[in-house]
Amino acid sequence: MTIHAKVAQFFQIYRISRKIAGSLKDVPRIKDIEQCYGQFSSSALGLSNSSTLDMGCGTIPRNPFGADNSFGIDIRDIPEKNIKRADLTIEPIPYADNAFDFITAFDFLEHVPRIIYVPERRQPFINLMNEVWRTLKPGGIFFSHTPIYPYSEVFRDPTHVNIFTHETFPLYFDDTSKAAGMYGFTGSFKILGQYIKEPHLISILQKN
């Protein structure tokens, strides 16, 4: 791709982002994260034998949507709590395709690098989003809760290596512009909603 083509592509993406994501001031502010769960809960969606996966769960997987079965991924196995060990920077989600109705990521994605060399070049965040799409059931919900630029919490933790804006999901991982496709993203998500509970961005995506 020539330098002129790259510049043209940049401005095309910029124009799309203005239309799709709008301005940061347009993103609704909320005081209680609980209000994001109700309309997408397992009972509200009429699901039976539903399942949820919490990435970076620590010792207790979160289950905000009230799924019947709860699973987690962290840096250690805790079988009695349905927690599997996996390093999602370099390893896939250790579950089958179409396994979950919900996948959640609370204060986790900001720790997943965008590019690494091990020794070949990899794009862990893109790969993880492919894995999220793969392991969600059709119509499944992905819930992300992560610090957002320009709040200082994005930068002050030295383990934060993945910086989010309100445009990251609607522009790169949506079902319209699909800009992450040029980096190898093969899925497609409908953006159901985004909210700010300072300093965090809450994003709710649905697998197409």
Coordinates of N, CA and C in Angstrom, one line a residue:
M1 N 0.8 -1.2 0.0 CA 0.0 0.0 0.0 C 0.9 1.2 0.0
T2 N 0.6 2.2 -0.9 CA 1.4 3.4 -1.0 C 1.1 4.3 0.2
I3 N 2.0 5.3 0.4 CA 1.7 6.3 1.5 C 0.5 7.1 1.2
H4 N 0.2 7.3 0.0 CA -1.1 8.1 -0.3 C -2.3 7.2 0.0
A5 N -2.2 5.9 -0.3 CA -3.4 5.1 0.0 C -3.6 4.9 1.5
K6 N -2.4 4.9 2.3 CA -2.6 4.8 3.7 C -3.2 6.1 4.3
V7 N -2.8 7.2 3.8 CA -3.4 8.5 4.3 C -4.8 8.5 4.0
A8 N -5.2 8.1 2.7 CA -6.6 8.1 2.4 C -7.4 7.1 3.3
Q9 N -6.8 6.0 3.6 CA -7.5 5.0 4.4 C -7.7 5.6 5.8
F10 N -6.7 6.3 6.3 CA -6.8 6.9 7.7 C -7.9 7.9 7.7
F11 N -8.0 8.8 6.7 CA -9.1 9.8 6.8 C -10.5 9.1 6.6
Q12 N -10.5 8.0 5.8 CA -11.8 7.3 5.6 C -12.3 6.8 7.0
I13 N -11.3 6.1 7.7 CA -11.7 5.6 9.0 C -12.1 6.7 10.0
Y14 N -11.4 7.8 9.9 CA -11.7 9.0 10.8 C -13.1 9.5 10.5
R15 N -13.5 9.6 9.3 CA -14.8 10.1 8.9 C -15.9 9.1 9.4
I16 N -15.6 7.8 9.3 CA -16.5 6.8 9.7 C -16.7 6.8 11.2
S17 N -15.5 7.0 11.9 CA -15.6 7.1 13.4 C -16.4 8.3 13.9
R18 N -16.3 9.4 13.2 CA -17.1 10.5 13.6 C -18.6 10.2 13.5
K19 N -19.0 9.4 12.5 CA -20.4 9.1 12.2 C -20.9 8.0 13.2
I20 N -20.0 7.0 13.4 CA -20.5 5.8 14.2 C -20.4 6.1 15.7
A21 N -19.2 6.5 16.1 CA -19.0 6.6 17.6 C -19.4 8.0 18.1
G22 N -19.4 9.0 17.3 CA -19.7 10.3 17.8 C -18.6 10.9 18.7
S23 N -19.0 11.8 19.5 CA -18.0 12.4 20.5 C -18.1 11.8 21.8
L24 N -17.0 11.9 22.6 CA -17.0 11.3 23.9 C -18.1 11.9 24.8
K25 N -18.4 13.2 24.6 CA -19.5 13.8 25.4 C -20.8 13.3 25.1
D26 N -21.0 12.5 24.0 CA -22.3 11.9 23.7 C -22.5 10.6 24.4
V27 N -21.4 10.0 24.9 CA -21.6 8.7 25.6 C -22.3 8.9 26.9
P28 N -23.4 8.2 27.2 CA -24.1 8.4 28.4 C -23.3 8.1 29.7
R29 N -23.4 8.9 30.7 CA -22.8 8.7 32.0 C -23.8 8.0 32.9
I30 N -23.3 7.0 33.7 CA -24.2 6.3 34.6 C -23.5 6.3 36.0
K31 N -24.3 6.1 37.0 CA -23.8 6.1 38.4 C -23.8 4.7 38.9
D32 N -24.6 3.8 38.4 CA -24.7 2.4 38.9 C -24.5 1.5 37.8
I33 N -23.5 0.6 37.8 CA -23.2 -0.3 36.8 C -24.3 -1.4 36.7
E34 N -25.0 -1.6 37.8 CA -26.1 -2.6 37.8 C -27.1 -2.3 36.7
Q35 N -27.3 -1.1 36.4 CA -28.4 -0.8 35.4 C -28.1 -1.3 34.0
C36 N -26.8 -1.7 33.8 CA -26.4 -2.2 32.5 C -26.8 -3.7 32.3
Y37 N -27.1 -4.4 33.4 CA -27.3 -5.8 33.4 C -28.7 -6.3 33.0
G38 N -29.7 -5.6 33.6 CA -31.1 -6.1 33.6 C -31.7 -6.5 32.3
Q39 N -31.6 -5.7 31.3 CA -32.3 -6.0 30.0 C -31.6 -7.1 29.3
F40 N -30.3 -7.4 29.6 CA -29.6 -8.5 28.9 C -29.4 -9.7 29.8
S41 N -30.0 -9.8 31.0 CA -29.9 -10.9 31.9 C -30.4 -12.2 31.2
S42 N -30.0 -13.3 31.8 CA -30.4 -14.6 31.3 C -31.9 -14.7 31.4
S43 N -32.5 -14.3 32.5 CA -34.0 -14.4 32.6 C -34.7 -13.5 31.6
A44 N -34.2 -12.2 31.5 CA -34.8 -11.3 30.6 C -34.8 -11.8 29.1
L45 N -33.7 -12.5 28.8 CA -33.6 -13.0 27.4 C -34.2 -14.4 27.2
G46 N -34.8 -14.9 28.3 CA -35.5 -16.2 28.3 C -34.6 -17.4 28.0
L47 N -33.4 -17.3 28.5 CA -32.4 -18.4 28.3 C -32.6 -19.5 29.3
S48 N -32.3 -20.7 28.9 CA -32.3 -21.9 29.9 C -30.9 -22.6 29.8
N49 N -30.5 -23.0 30.9 CA -29.2 -23.7 31.1 C -28.1 -22.8 30.5
S50 N -28.2 -21.5 30.8 CA -27.2 -20.5 30.2 C -25.9 -20.6 30.9
S51 N -24.9 -20.1 30.2 CA -23.5 -20.1 30.7 C -22.8 -18.8 30.5
T52 N -21.9 -18.5 31.4 CA -21.1 -17.3 31.3 C -19.6 -17.6 31.6
L53 N -18.8 -16.8 31.0 CA -17.3 -16.9 31.2 C -16.8 -15.6 31.6
D54 N -16.0 -15.5 32.7 CA -15.4 -14.3 33.2 C -13.9 -14.4 33.0
M55 N -13.4 -13.5 32.1 CA -11.9 -13.5 31.8 C -11.2 -12.7 32.9
G56 N -10.0 -13.2 33.4 CA -9.3 -12.5 34.4 C -10.1 -12.4 35.7
C57 N -10.7 -13.6 36.1 CA -11.7 -13.6 37.1 C -11.2 -13.6 38.6
G58 N -9.9 -13.8 38.7 CA -9.4 -13.9 40.1 C -9.8 -15.3 40.7
T59 N -10.3 -15.3 41.9 CA -10.7 -16.5 42.6 C -12.2 -16.7 42.5
I60 N -13.0 -15.7 42.0 CA -14.4 -15.9 42.0 C -14.9 -15.3 40.6
P61 N -15.4 -16.2 39.7 CA -15.9 -15.7 38.4 C -17.2 -14.8 38.7
R62 N -17.2 -13.7 38.0 CA -18.4 -12.8 38.1 C -19.5 -13.4 37.2
N63 N -20.7 -13.1 37.6 CA -21.9 -13.6 36.8 C -23.0 -12.5 36.9
P64 N -22.7 -11.4 36.3 CA -23.6 -10.3 36.4 C -25.0 -10.5 35.7
F65 N -25.0 -11.4 34.7 CA -26.2 -11.6 34.0 C -27.1 -12.7 34.5
G66 N -26.6 -13.3 35.6 CA -27.4 -14.4 36.2 C -27.5 -15.6 35.4
A67 N -26.4 -16.0 34.8 CA -26.4 -17.3 34.0 C -26.5 -18.5 35.0
D68 N -27.0 -19.6 34.4 CA -27.1 -20.8 35.3 C -25.8 -21.4 35.6
N69 N -24.8 -21.3 34.7 CA -23.5 -21.9 34.9 C -22.4 -20.9 34.7
S70 N -21.5 -20.8 35.7 CA -20.5 -19.8 35.7 C -19.1 -20.4 35.6
F71 N -18.3 -19.8 34.7 CA -16.9 -20.3 34.5 C -15.9 -19.1 34.5
G72 N -14.7 -19.4 34.7 CA -13.7 -18.3 34.8 C -12.4 -18.8 34.1
I73 N -11.6 -17.8 33.8 CA -10.2 -18.0 33.3 C -9.3 -17.0 34.1
D74 N -8.2 -17.6 34.6 CA -7.2 -16.7 35.3 C -5.9 -17.4 35.2
I75 N -4.9 -17.0 36.0 CA -3.5 -17.5 35.9 C -3.3 -18.8 36.7
R76 N -4.4 -19.3 37.3 CA -4.3 -20.6 38.0 C -5.6 -21.4 37.8
D77 N -5.5 -22.7 37.9 CA -6.6 -23.6 37.9 C -7.3 -23.6 39.3
I78 N -8.6 -23.5 39.3 CA -9.3 -23.7 40.5 C -10.6 -24.6 40.1
P79 N -10.4 -25.9 40.0 CA -11.4 -26.7 39.4 C -12.8 -26.6 40.1
E80 N -12.7 -26.5 41.4 CA -14.0 -26.5 42.2 C -14.8 -25.3 42.0
K81 N -14.2 -24.3 41.4 CA -14.9 -23.0 41.0 C -15.0 -22.8 39.5
N82 N -14.8 -23.9 38.8 CA -14.9 -23.9 37.3 C -13.9 -22.8 36.7
I83 N -12.8 -22.7 37.3 CA -11.8 -21.7 36.8 C -10.6 -22.5 36.1
K84 N -10.3 -22.2 34.9 CA -9.2 -22.7 34.1 C -8.1 -21.8 34.0
R85 N -6.9 -22.3 34.0 CA -5.7 -21.5 33.8 C -5.5 -21.3 32.3
A86 N -5.2 -20.0 31.9 CA -4.8 -19.7 30.5 C -4.2 -18.3 30.5
D87 N -3.1 -18.2 29.7 CA -2.5 -16.9 29.5 C -3.1 -16.4 28.2
L88 N -4.1 -15.5 28.2 CA -4.8 -15.1 27.0 C -4.0 -14.2 26.1
T89 N -2.9 -13.8 26.6 CA -2.0 -13.0 25.7 C -1.4 -13.9 24.6
I90 N -1.2 -15.2 24.9 CA -0.5 -16.1 24.0 C -1.3 -17.4 23.7
E91 N -2.4 -17.6 24.5 CA -3.1 -18.8 24.4 C -4.6 -18.6 24.1
P92 N -5.2 -19.5 23.4 CA -6.7 -19.3 23.1 C -7.5 -19.5 24.3
I93 N -8.8 -19.1 24.3 CA -9.7 -19.4 25.3 C -10.0 -20.9 25.3
P94 N -9.8 -21.6 26.4 CA -9.8 -23.1 26.4 C -11.2 -23.7 26.5
Y95 N -12.0 -23.3 25.6 CA -13.4 -23.8 25.5 C -13.8 -23.9 24.0
A96 N -14.8 -24.7 23.8 CA -15.2 -25.0 22.4 C -15.9 -23.8 21.8
D97 N -16.1 -23.9 20.5 CA -16.9 -22.9 19.8 C -18.3 -22.8 20.3
N98 N -18.9 -21.6 20.3 CA -20.3 -21.4 20.7 C -20.6 -21.9 22.1
A99 N -19.7 -21.7 23.0 CA -19.9 -22.4 24.3 C -20.7 -21.5 25.3
F100 N -20.7 -20.2 25.1 CA -21.2 -19.3 26.2 C -22.3 -18.3 25.7
D101 N -23.2 -18.0 26.6 CA -24.2 -17.0 26.3 C -23.7 -15.6 26.6
F102 N -22.7 -15.6 27.6 CA -22.1 -14.3 28.1 C -20.6 -14.5 28.3
I103 N -19.9 -13.5 27.9 CA -18.4 -13.4 28.3 C -18.2 -12.0 28.9
T104 N -17.6 -12.0 30.0 CA -17.3 -10.7 30.7 C -15.8 -10.4 30.9
A105 N -15.4 -9.2 30.9 CA -14.1 -8.8 31.1 C -14.1 -7.5 31.9
F106 N -13.9 -7.7 33.2 CA -13.8 -6.6 34.2 C -12.4 -6.2 34.4
D107 N -12.0 -5.0 34.0 CA -10.6 -4.5 34.3 C -9.6 -5.5 33.8
F108 N -9.8 -6.0 32.7 CA -8.9 -7.1 32.1 C -8.3 -6.7 30.8
L109 N -9.1 -6.2 29.9 CA -8.6 -6.0 28.5 C -7.4 -5.0 28.4
E110 N -7.4 -4.1 29.4 CA -6.3 -3.1 29.4 C -4.9 -3.7 29.7
H111 N -4.9 -5.0 30.1 CA -3.7 -5.7 30.4 C -3.2 -6.6 29.2
V112 N -4.0 -6.7 28.2 CA -3.7 -7.5 27.0 C -3.0 -6.7 26.0
P113 N -1.7 -7.0 25.7 CA -0.9 -6.2 24.7 C -1.6 -6.2 23.3
R114 N -1.3 -5.1 22.6 CA -1.7 -5.0 21.2 C -0.8 -5.7 20.3
I115 N 0.5 -5.6 20.5 CA 1.5 -6.3 19.7 C 2.6 -6.9 20.6
I116 N 3.0 -8.1 20.3 CA 4.2 -8.7 20.9 C 5.0 -9.4 19.9
Y117 N 6.2 -9.8 20.2 CA 7.1 -10.6 19.4 C 7.6 -11.8 20.2
V118 N 7.2 -13.0 19.8 CA 7.5 -14.2 20.6 C 8.1 -15.4 19.8
P119 N 9.0 -15.4 18.9 CA 9.6 -14.2 18.4 C 8.9 -13.6 17.2
E120 N 7.9 -14.3 16.7 CA 7.2 -13.8 15.5 C 6.2 -12.7 16.0
R121 N 5.8 -11.9 15.1 CA 4.9 -10.8 15.5 C 3.4 -11.3 15.7
R122 N 2.9 -11.0 16.8 CA 1.5 -11.4 17.2 C 0.7 -10.1 17.6
Q123 N -0.6 -10.2 17.5 CA -1.5 -9.2 17.9 C -2.5 -9.8 18.9
P124 N -2.1 -9.8 20.2 CA -2.9 -10.5 21.2 C -4.3 -10.0 21.4
F125 N -4.5 -8.7 21.3 CA -5.8 -8.2 21.5 C -6.8 -8.5 20.4
I126 N -6.3 -8.4 19.1 CA -7.1 -8.9 18.0 C -7.4 -10.3 18.1
N127 N -6.4 -11.1 18.4 CA -6.6 -12.6 18.6 C -7.6 -12.9 19.7
L128 N -7.5 -12.2 20.8 CA -8.5 -12.4 21.9 C -9.9 -12.1 21.5
M129 N -10.1 -11.0 20.7 CA -11.4 -10.6 20.3 C -12.0 -11.7 19.3
N130 N -11.1 -12.3 18.5 CA -11.5 -13.4 17.7 C -11.9 -14.6 18.5
E131 N -11.2 -14.8 19.6 CA -11.6 -15.9 20.5 C -12.9 -15.7 21.3
V132 N -13.1 -14.4 21.7 CA -14.4 -14.1 22.3 C -15.5 -14.4 21.3
W133 N -15.4 -13.9 20.1 CA -16.4 -14.1 19.1 C -16.6 -15.6 18.8
R134 N -15.5 -16.4 18.8 CA -15.6 -17.8 18.5 C -16.3 -18.6 19.6
T135 N -16.1 -18.2 20.9 CA -16.6 -19.0 22.0 C -18.0 -18.5 22.4
L136 N -18.4 -17.4 22.0 CA -19.8 -16.9 22.2 C -20.8 -17.7 21.3
K137 N -22.0 -17.9 21.9 CA -23.0 -18.5 21.0 C -23.5 -17.4 20.1
P138 N -24.1 -17.7 19.0 CA -24.8 -16.7 18.1 C -25.8 -15.9 19.0
G139 N -25.6 -14.6 18.9 CA -26.5 -13.7 19.7 C -26.0 -13.5 21.1
G140 N -24.8 -14.1 21.5 CA -24.2 -14.0 22.8 C -23.7 -12.6 23.1
I141 N -23.6 -12.3 24.4 CA -23.3 -11.0 24.9 C -21.9 -10.9 25.4
F142 N -21.1 -9.9 24.9 CA -19.8 -9.6 25.5 C -19.8 -8.3 26.2
F143 N -19.4 -8.3 27.5 CA -19.4 -7.2 28.4 C -18.0 -6.8 28.8
S144 N -17.6 -5.6 28.5 CA -16.3 -5.1 28.8 C -16.4 -3.9 29.7
H145 N -15.5 -3.9 30.7 CA -15.5 -2.8 31.7 C -14.0 -2.4 31.9
T146 N -13.6 -1.3 31.3 CA -12.1 -1.0 31.2 C -11.9 0.5 31.3
P147 N -10.8 0.9 31.9 CA -10.5 2.4 32.0 C -10.4 3.0 30.6
I148 N -10.9 4.2 30.5 CA -11.0 4.9 29.2 C -10.1 6.2 29.1
Y149 N -9.5 6.4 28.0 CA -8.8 7.6 27.8 C -9.8 8.8 27.7
P150 N -9.6 10.0 28.3 CA -8.3 10.5 28.8 C -8.1 10.4 30.3
Y151 N -8.9 9.6 31.1 CA -8.7 9.5 32.5 C -7.3 9.0 32.9
S152 N -6.8 9.5 34.0 CA -5.4 9.1 34.4 C -5.3 7.7 34.7
E153 N -6.4 7.0 35.1 CA -6.3 5.6 35.5 C -5.9 4.7 34.3
V154 N -6.1 5.2 33.1 CA -5.6 4.5 32.0 C -4.1 4.3 32.0
F155 N -3.4 5.3 32.4 CA -1.9 5.3 32.3 C -1.1 5.0 33.5
R156 N -1.7 5.3 34.7 CA -0.9 5.2 35.9 C -0.5 3.8 36.3
D157 N -1.2 2.8 36.0 CA -0.9 1.5 36.3 C 0.1 1.0 35.3
P158 N 1.3 0.6 35.7 CA 2.4 0.2 34.7 C 2.1 -1.1 33.9
T159 N 1.0 -1.8 34.3 CA 0.7 -3.0 33.6 C -0.4 -2.8 32.6
H160 N -0.9 -1.5 32.5 CA -1.9 -1.2 31.5 C -1.2 -0.9 30.1
V161 N -1.4 -1.8 29.2 CA -0.7 -1.7 27.9 C -1.7 -1.6 26.7
N162 N -3.0 -1.6 27.0 CA -4.0 -1.5 25.9 C -4.9 -0.4 26.2
I163 N -4.8 0.7 25.5 CA -5.5 1.9 25.8 C -6.8 2.0 25.0
F164 N -7.9 2.2 25.6 CA -9.2 2.2 25.0 C -9.8 3.7 24.9
T165 N -10.5 3.9 23.8 CA -11.3 5.1 23.7 C -12.8 4.6 23.4
H166 N -13.7 5.6 23.4 CA -15.1 5.2 23.2 C -15.3 4.7 21.7
E167 N -14.2 4.9 20.9 CA -14.3 4.5 19.5 C -13.8 3.1 19.2
T168 N -13.1 2.5 20.1 CA -12.4 1.3 19.9 C -13.3 0.2 19.4
F169 N -14.4 -0.1 20.2 CA -15.3 -1.1 19.8 C -16.2 -0.8 18.6
P170 N -16.8 0.4 18.6 CA -17.8 0.8 17.5 C -17.1 0.9 16.2
L171 N -15.9 1.2 16.1 CA -15.2 1.4 14.9 C -14.5 0.2 14.4
Y172 N -13.8 -0.5 15.3 CA -12.9 -1.6 14.8 C -13.6 -3.0 15.0
F173 N -14.5 -3.2 15.8 CA -15.1 -4.6 16.0 C -16.6 -4.7 15.8
D174 N -17.1 -3.7 15.1 CA -18.6 -3.6 15.0 C -19.0 -4.4 13.7
D175 N -20.3 -4.3 13.4 CA -20.8 -5.0 12.2 C -21.0 -4.0 11.0
T176 N -20.4 -2.8 11.1 CA -20.6 -1.8 10.0 C -19.3 -1.5 9.4
S177 N -18.4 -0.9 10.1 CA -17.1 -0.5 9.5 C -16.1 -1.6 9.5
K178 N -16.1 -2.4 10.6 CA -15.2 -3.6 10.7 C -13.7 -3.3 10.4
A179 N -13.3 -2.2 10.9 CA -11.9 -1.7 10.6 C -10.8 -2.7 11.1
A180 N -11.1 -3.5 12.2 CA -10.1 -4.4 12.7 C -9.9 -5.6 11.7
G181 N -10.7 -5.7 10.7 CA -10.6 -6.7 9.7 C -9.2 -6.7 9.0
M182 N -8.7 -5.5 8.9 CA -7.4 -5.3 8.2 C -6.2 -5.8 9.1
Y183 N -6.5 -6.1 10.4 CA -5.5 -6.6 11.3 C -5.7 -8.1 11.6
G184 N -6.8 -8.7 11.0 CA -7.0 -10.1 11.2 C -8.2 -10.5 12.0
F185 N -9.0 -9.5 12.4 CA -10.3 -9.8 13.1 C -11.3 -10.3 12.1
T186 N -11.9 -11.5 12.5 CA -12.8 -12.2 11.6 C -14.2 -12.2 12.0
G187 N -14.5 -11.7 13.2 CA -15.8 -11.7 13.7 C -16.6 -10.5 13.4
S188 N -17.7 -10.3 14.1 CA -18.6 -9.2 13.8 C -19.5 -9.0 15.1
F189 N -19.5 -7.8 15.7 CA -20.4 -7.6 16.8 C -21.3 -6.4 16.6
K190 N -22.5 -6.5 17.1 CA -23.4 -5.4 17.1 C -23.2 -4.6 18.4
I191 N -23.0 -3.3 18.4 CA -22.8 -2.6 19.6 C -24.1 -2.2 20.2
L192 N -24.4 -2.9 21.3 CA -25.7 -2.7 22.0 C -25.8 -1.4 22.8
G193 N -24.6 -1.0 23.3 CA -24.6 0.2 24.1 C -23.2 0.4 24.7
Q194 N -22.9 1.7 25.0 CA -21.7 2.1 25.7 C -22.0 3.2 26.7
Y195 N -21.4 3.1 27.8 CA -21.6 4.0 28.9 C -20.3 4.3 29.7
I196 N -20.3 5.5 30.3 CA -19.2 5.8 31.1 C -19.6 5.9 32.6
K197 N -18.9 5.1 33.4 CA -18.9 5.2 34.8 C -17.5 5.6 35.2
E198 N -17.2 6.8 35.4 CA -15.9 7.3 35.5 C -15.0 6.5 36.5
P199 N -13.8 6.1 36.1 CA -13.1 6.4 34.9 C -13.2 5.3 33.8
H200 N -14.3 4.5 33.9 CA -14.4 3.3 33.1 C -15.4 3.5 31.9
L201 N -15.1 2.8 30.8 CA -16.0 2.6 29.7 C -16.6 1.3 29.8
I202 N -17.9 1.2 29.8 CA -18.7 0.0 29.7 C -19.2 -0.2 28.3
S203 N -18.8 -1.4 27.7 CA -19.3 -1.7 26.4 C -20.0 -3.0 26.3
I204 N -21.2 -3.0 25.7 CA -22.0 -4.2 25.6 C -22.1 -4.6 24.1
L205 N -21.6 -5.7 23.7 CA -21.5 -6.2 22.3 C -22.3 -7.5 22.2
Q206 N -22.8 -7.7 21.0 CA -23.6 -8.9 20.7 C -23.0 -9.6 19.5
K207 N -22.7 -10.9 19.6 CA -22.2 -11.6 18.4 C -23.2 -11.7 17.3
N208 N -22.8 -11.4 16.1 CA -23.6 -11.5 14.9 C -23.4 -12.9 14.4

